[in-house]
Tab-separated table of C-alpha atoms in Angstrom:
chain	number	residue	atom	x	y	z
A	1	UNK	CA	7.763	155.438	154.698
A	2	UNK	CA	10.668	153.054	155.400
A	3	UNK	CA	14.222	153.987	154.592
A	4	UNK	CA	15.683	151.867	151.809
A	5	UNK	CA	18.937	150.021	152.778
A	6	UNK	CA	21.510	150.367	150.033
A	7	UNK	CA	22.884	147.124	148.510
A	8	UNK	CA	26.670	146.641	148.720
A	9	UNK	CA	28.013	145.891	145.270
A	10	UNK	CA	31.750	146.293	145.893
A	11	UNK	CA	34.231	145.236	148.659
A	12	UNK	CA	34.233	147.430	151.714
A	13	UNK	CA	37.835	147.788	153.025
A	14	UNK	CA	36.666	149.130	156.368
A	15	UNK	CA	34.329	146.151	156.981
A	16	UNK	CA	36.935	143.622	155.863
A	17	UNK	CA	39.467	145.092	158.316
A	18	UNK	CA	37.097	144.454	161.243
A	19	UNK	CA	36.817	140.771	160.266
A	20	UNK	CA	40.622	140.234	160.181
A	21	UNK	CA	41.189	141.509	163.735
A	22	UNK	CA	40.285	138.134	165.270
A	23	UNK	CA	42.917	136.270	163.223
A	24	UNK	CA	45.576	138.937	163.609
A	25	UNK	CA	48.712	137.553	165.253
A	26	UNK	CA	49.908	139.110	168.480
A	27	UNK	CA	52.983	141.236	167.852
A	28	UNK	CA	56.118	139.736	169.369
A	29	UNK	CA	54.722	136.196	169.710
A	30	UNK	CA	56.572	134.921	166.664
A	31	UNK	CA	59.756	136.560	167.847
A	32	UNK	CA	59.394	134.941	171.297
A	33	UNK	CA	59.010	131.485	169.749
A	34	UNK	CA	62.015	132.094	167.505
A	35	UNK	CA	64.194	133.074	170.502
A	36	UNK	CA	63.134	129.950	172.419
A	37	UNK	CA	63.912	127.776	169.411
A	38	UNK	CA	67.358	129.335	169.086
A	39	UNK	CA	68.221	128.572	172.739
A	40	UNK	CA	66.944	124.992	172.766
A	41	UNK	CA	67.709	123.987	169.191
A	42	UNK	CA	64.016	123.111	168.600
A	43	UNK	CA	62.102	124.448	165.571
A	44	UNK	CA	59.662	127.259	166.329
A	45	UNK	CA	56.708	125.137	165.265
A	46	UNK	CA	57.707	122.455	167.797
A	47	UNK	CA	58.013	125.064	170.549
A	48	UNK	CA	54.448	126.215	169.963
A	49	UNK	CA	53.206	122.621	169.857
A	50	UNK	CA	54.966	121.754	173.115
A	51	UNK	CA	53.594	124.862	174.813
A	52	UNK	CA	50.058	123.982	173.731
A	53	UNK	CA	50.487	120.351	174.822
A	54	UNK	CA	51.894	121.287	178.238
A	55	UNK	CA	48.793	123.351	178.876
A	56	UNK	CA	46.547	120.374	178.148
A	57	UNK	CA	48.449	117.752	180.195
A	58	UNK	CA	48.059	118.021	184.014
A	59	UNK	CA	51.166	118.401	186.112
A	60	UNK	CA	52.946	115.182	187.167
A	61	UNK	CA	51.702	113.147	184.178
A	62	UNK	CA	53.669	112.080	181.132
A	63	UNK	CA	52.474	113.065	177.700
A	64	UNK	CA	51.674	110.164	175.379
A	65	UNK	CA	54.559	110.993	173.047
A	66	UNK	CA	57.111	111.132	175.867
A	67	UNK	CA	59.117	108.074	176.948
A	68	UNK	CA	60.746	107.797	180.343
A	69	UNK	CA	64.491	107.172	180.596
A	70	UNK	CA	63.956	103.771	182.217
A	71	UNK	CA	61.858	102.431	179.337
A	72	UNK	CA	64.025	103.860	176.530
A	73	UNK	CA	67.401	102.799	177.920
A	74	UNK	CA	68.333	99.395	176.428
A	75	UNK	CA	70.756	98.731	179.301
A	76	UNK	CA	67.947	98.577	181.874
A	77	UNK	CA	66.444	95.394	180.407
A	78	UNK	CA	66.947	92.400	182.681
A	79	UNK	CA	68.898	89.650	180.976
A	80	UNK	CA	70.467	86.606	182.579
A	81	UNK	CA	74.258	86.719	182.344
A	82	UNK	CA	75.761	84.183	179.997
A	83	UNK	CA	78.816	82.366	181.260
A	84	UNK	CA	81.931	81.952	179.160
A	85	UNK	CA	81.608	78.174	179.408
A	86	UNK	CA	78.130	78.284	177.846
A	87	UNK	CA	79.519	80.257	174.893
A	88	UNK	CA	82.442	77.900	174.210
A	89	UNK	CA	81.661	75.155	171.662
A	90	UNK	CA	81.377	71.600	172.942
A	91	UNK	CA	81.311	68.137	171.419
A	92	UNK	CA	79.445	65.122	172.757
A	93	UNK	CA	81.260	61.828	173.291
A	94	UNK	CA	79.678	58.481	174.187
A	95	UNK	CA	81.345	56.932	177.239
A	96	UNK	CA	81.102	53.475	178.867
A	97	UNK	CA	82.477	52.939	182.352
A	98	UNK	CA	82.785	49.739	184.423
A	99	UNK	CA	83.668	49.353	188.062
A	100	UNK	CA	86.947	47.683	188.996
A	101	UNK	CA	87.369	44.052	189.998
A	102	UNK	CA	88.609	45.104	193.413
A	103	UNK	CA	85.293	46.910	193.980
A	104	UNK	CA	83.070	43.923	193.139
A	105	UNK	CA	82.812	42.501	196.664
A	106	UNK	CA	81.920	45.846	198.253
A	107	UNK	CA	79.351	46.571	195.536
A	108	UNK	CA	77.642	43.218	196.026
A	109	UNK	CA	77.356	43.596	199.809
A	110	UNK	CA	76.636	47.332	200.151
A	111	UNK	CA	72.858	46.852	200.095
A	112	UNK	CA	72.400	49.145	197.062
A	113	UNK	CA	72.076	48.101	193.441
A	114	UNK	CA	75.681	48.246	192.117
A	115	UNK	CA	74.468	49.774	188.837
A	116	UNK	CA	72.975	52.674	190.785
A	117	UNK	CA	76.247	53.189	192.627
A	118	UNK	CA	78.248	53.303	189.398
A	119	UNK	CA	75.830	55.740	187.779
A	120	UNK	CA	75.845	57.981	190.847
A	121	UNK	CA	79.651	57.965	190.818
A	122	UNK	CA	79.610	58.941	187.150
A	123	UNK	CA	77.358	61.929	187.824
A	124	UNK	CA	79.591	63.104	190.650
A	125	UNK	CA	82.774	62.637	188.664
A	126	UNK	CA	81.770	64.710	185.646
A	127	UNK	CA	80.028	67.484	187.587
A	128	UNK	CA	82.127	70.607	187.057
A	129	UNK	CA	84.854	68.625	185.296
A	130	UNK	CA	86.725	70.189	182.373
A	131	UNK	CA	88.592	68.247	179.715
A	132	UNK	CA	92.329	68.900	179.737
A	133	UNK	CA	94.233	69.172	176.439
A	134	UNK	CA	96.995	67.098	178.058
A	135	UNK	CA	96.579	63.444	177.140
A	136	UNK	CA	96.286	60.902	179.977
A	137	UNK	CA	97.034	57.256	179.118
A	138	UNK	CA	94.370	54.641	179.823
A	139	UNK	CA	94.757	53.056	183.253
A	140	UNK	CA	95.793	49.409	183.323
A	141	UNK	CA	93.577	48.433	186.268
A	142	UNK	CA	91.315	45.409	185.744
A	143	UNK	CA	87.670	46.249	185.137
A	144	UNK	CA	84.803	44.037	186.217
A	145	UNK	CA	83.328	41.770	183.590
A	146	UNK	CA	79.811	42.284	184.860
A	147	UNK	CA	78.349	44.465	182.103
A	148	UNK	CA	75.157	45.028	184.093
A	149	UNK	CA	77.110	47.443	186.265
A	150	UNK	CA	78.287	49.465	183.298
A	151	UNK	CA	77.327	53.127	183.124
A	152	UNK	CA	76.768	54.557	179.650
A	153	UNK	CA	76.021	58.142	178.719
A	154	UNK	CA	77.105	61.001	176.453
A	155	UNK	CA	79.439	63.642	177.798
A	156	UNK	CA	79.846	67.171	176.408
A	157	UNK	CA	83.508	68.185	176.386
A	158	UNK	CA	85.321	71.321	175.318
A	159	UNK	CA	85.807	71.195	171.546
A	160	UNK	CA	89.068	73.169	171.644
A	161	UNK	CA	90.722	70.802	174.135
A	162	UNK	CA	89.474	67.802	172.178
A	163	UNK	CA	90.935	69.336	169.022
A	164	UNK	CA	94.365	69.524	170.669
A	165	UNK	CA	94.138	65.846	171.672
A	166	UNK	CA	93.139	64.889	168.131
A	167	UNK	CA	95.988	66.862	166.616
A	168	UNK	CA	98.659	65.447	168.923
A	169	UNK	CA	97.469	61.841	169.384
A	170	UNK	CA	95.077	61.021	166.545
A	171	UNK	CA	95.847	63.247	163.539
A	172	UNK	CA	94.166	60.775	161.153
A	173	UNK	CA	90.994	60.712	163.318
A	174	UNK	CA	90.798	56.903	163.394
A	175	UNK	CA	90.451	56.328	167.148
A	176	UNK	CA	87.253	56.638	169.125
A	177	UNK	CA	86.914	59.912	171.000
A	178	UNK	CA	86.288	57.951	174.192
A	179	UNK	CA	89.801	56.501	173.895
A	180	UNK	CA	91.233	60.037	173.941
A	181	UNK	CA	89.510	61.136	177.152
A	182	UNK	CA	89.179	57.779	178.920
A	183	UNK	CA	92.384	58.213	180.903
A	184	UNK	CA	91.019	61.407	182.436
A	185	UNK	CA	87.471	60.234	183.189
A	186	UNK	CA	87.728	56.637	184.462
A	187	UNK	CA	89.997	57.287	187.490
A	188	UNK	CA	87.628	60.010	188.674
A	189	UNK	CA	84.649	57.655	188.495
A	190	UNK	CA	86.467	54.844	190.321
A	191	UNK	CA	87.412	57.287	193.055
A	192	UNK	CA	83.770	58.337	193.440
A	193	UNK	CA	82.683	54.693	193.659
A	194	UNK	CA	85.072	54.205	196.590
A	195	UNK	CA	83.690	57.331	198.306
A	196	UNK	CA	80.072	56.211	197.896
A	197	UNK	CA	80.871	52.757	199.291
A	198	UNK	CA	82.522	54.389	202.312
A	199	UNK	CA	79.486	56.638	202.842
A	200	UNK	CA	77.198	53.595	202.784
A	201	UNK	CA	79.330	51.854	205.423
A	202	UNK	CA	79.353	54.935	207.680
A	203	UNK	CA	75.613	55.401	207.401
A	204	UNK	CA	74.955	51.744	208.116
A	205	UNK	CA	77.070	52.025	211.298
A	206	UNK	CA	75.147	55.116	212.461
A	207	UNK	CA	71.537	54.650	211.275
A	208	UNK	CA	70.112	57.263	213.651
A	209	UNK	CA	72.277	60.140	212.441
A	210	UNK	CA	70.771	62.339	209.680
């Protein structure tokens, strides 16, 4: 005859204690995490999470949530330096420049289209040039009447220097802006025309030199 197994009808404290052993926390573990958090200033929960994550990530690799110093530092981004001249405001002025009468003969016989010579002289003259706030009167030299040799373009000048010229010489703003800067620009262009004509003569005398 088989032995009848009794049915449990009430909680068994002894059996329940055996089930809770697996979830029982290790004595001293919480205290160890609390001490680490006190030294580093990190909450105890973060210390446990970091310890668990460091065990999963192989040595020498960076965890996904970590960012290297090079990528997080905003000063390491490569940016082209901006010059002070690029930051200063400018104002565009339309200019019209003619060669001089004394340059007509050399321009006609140089073997190069005179209009090209005048335009090349204009480019050289304004390259790196800065408008001065000191007014220069318009030169009284005689310009050529051949308008086909005229060079026309727009020139960006420093707005602050132009403002000084307007204040001192055209407070009512009735003159053309070209009239205010013409005395500074035209002599430079005429000088470059003379230099280009000289270069053409030298090269024609020595055609084999580079």
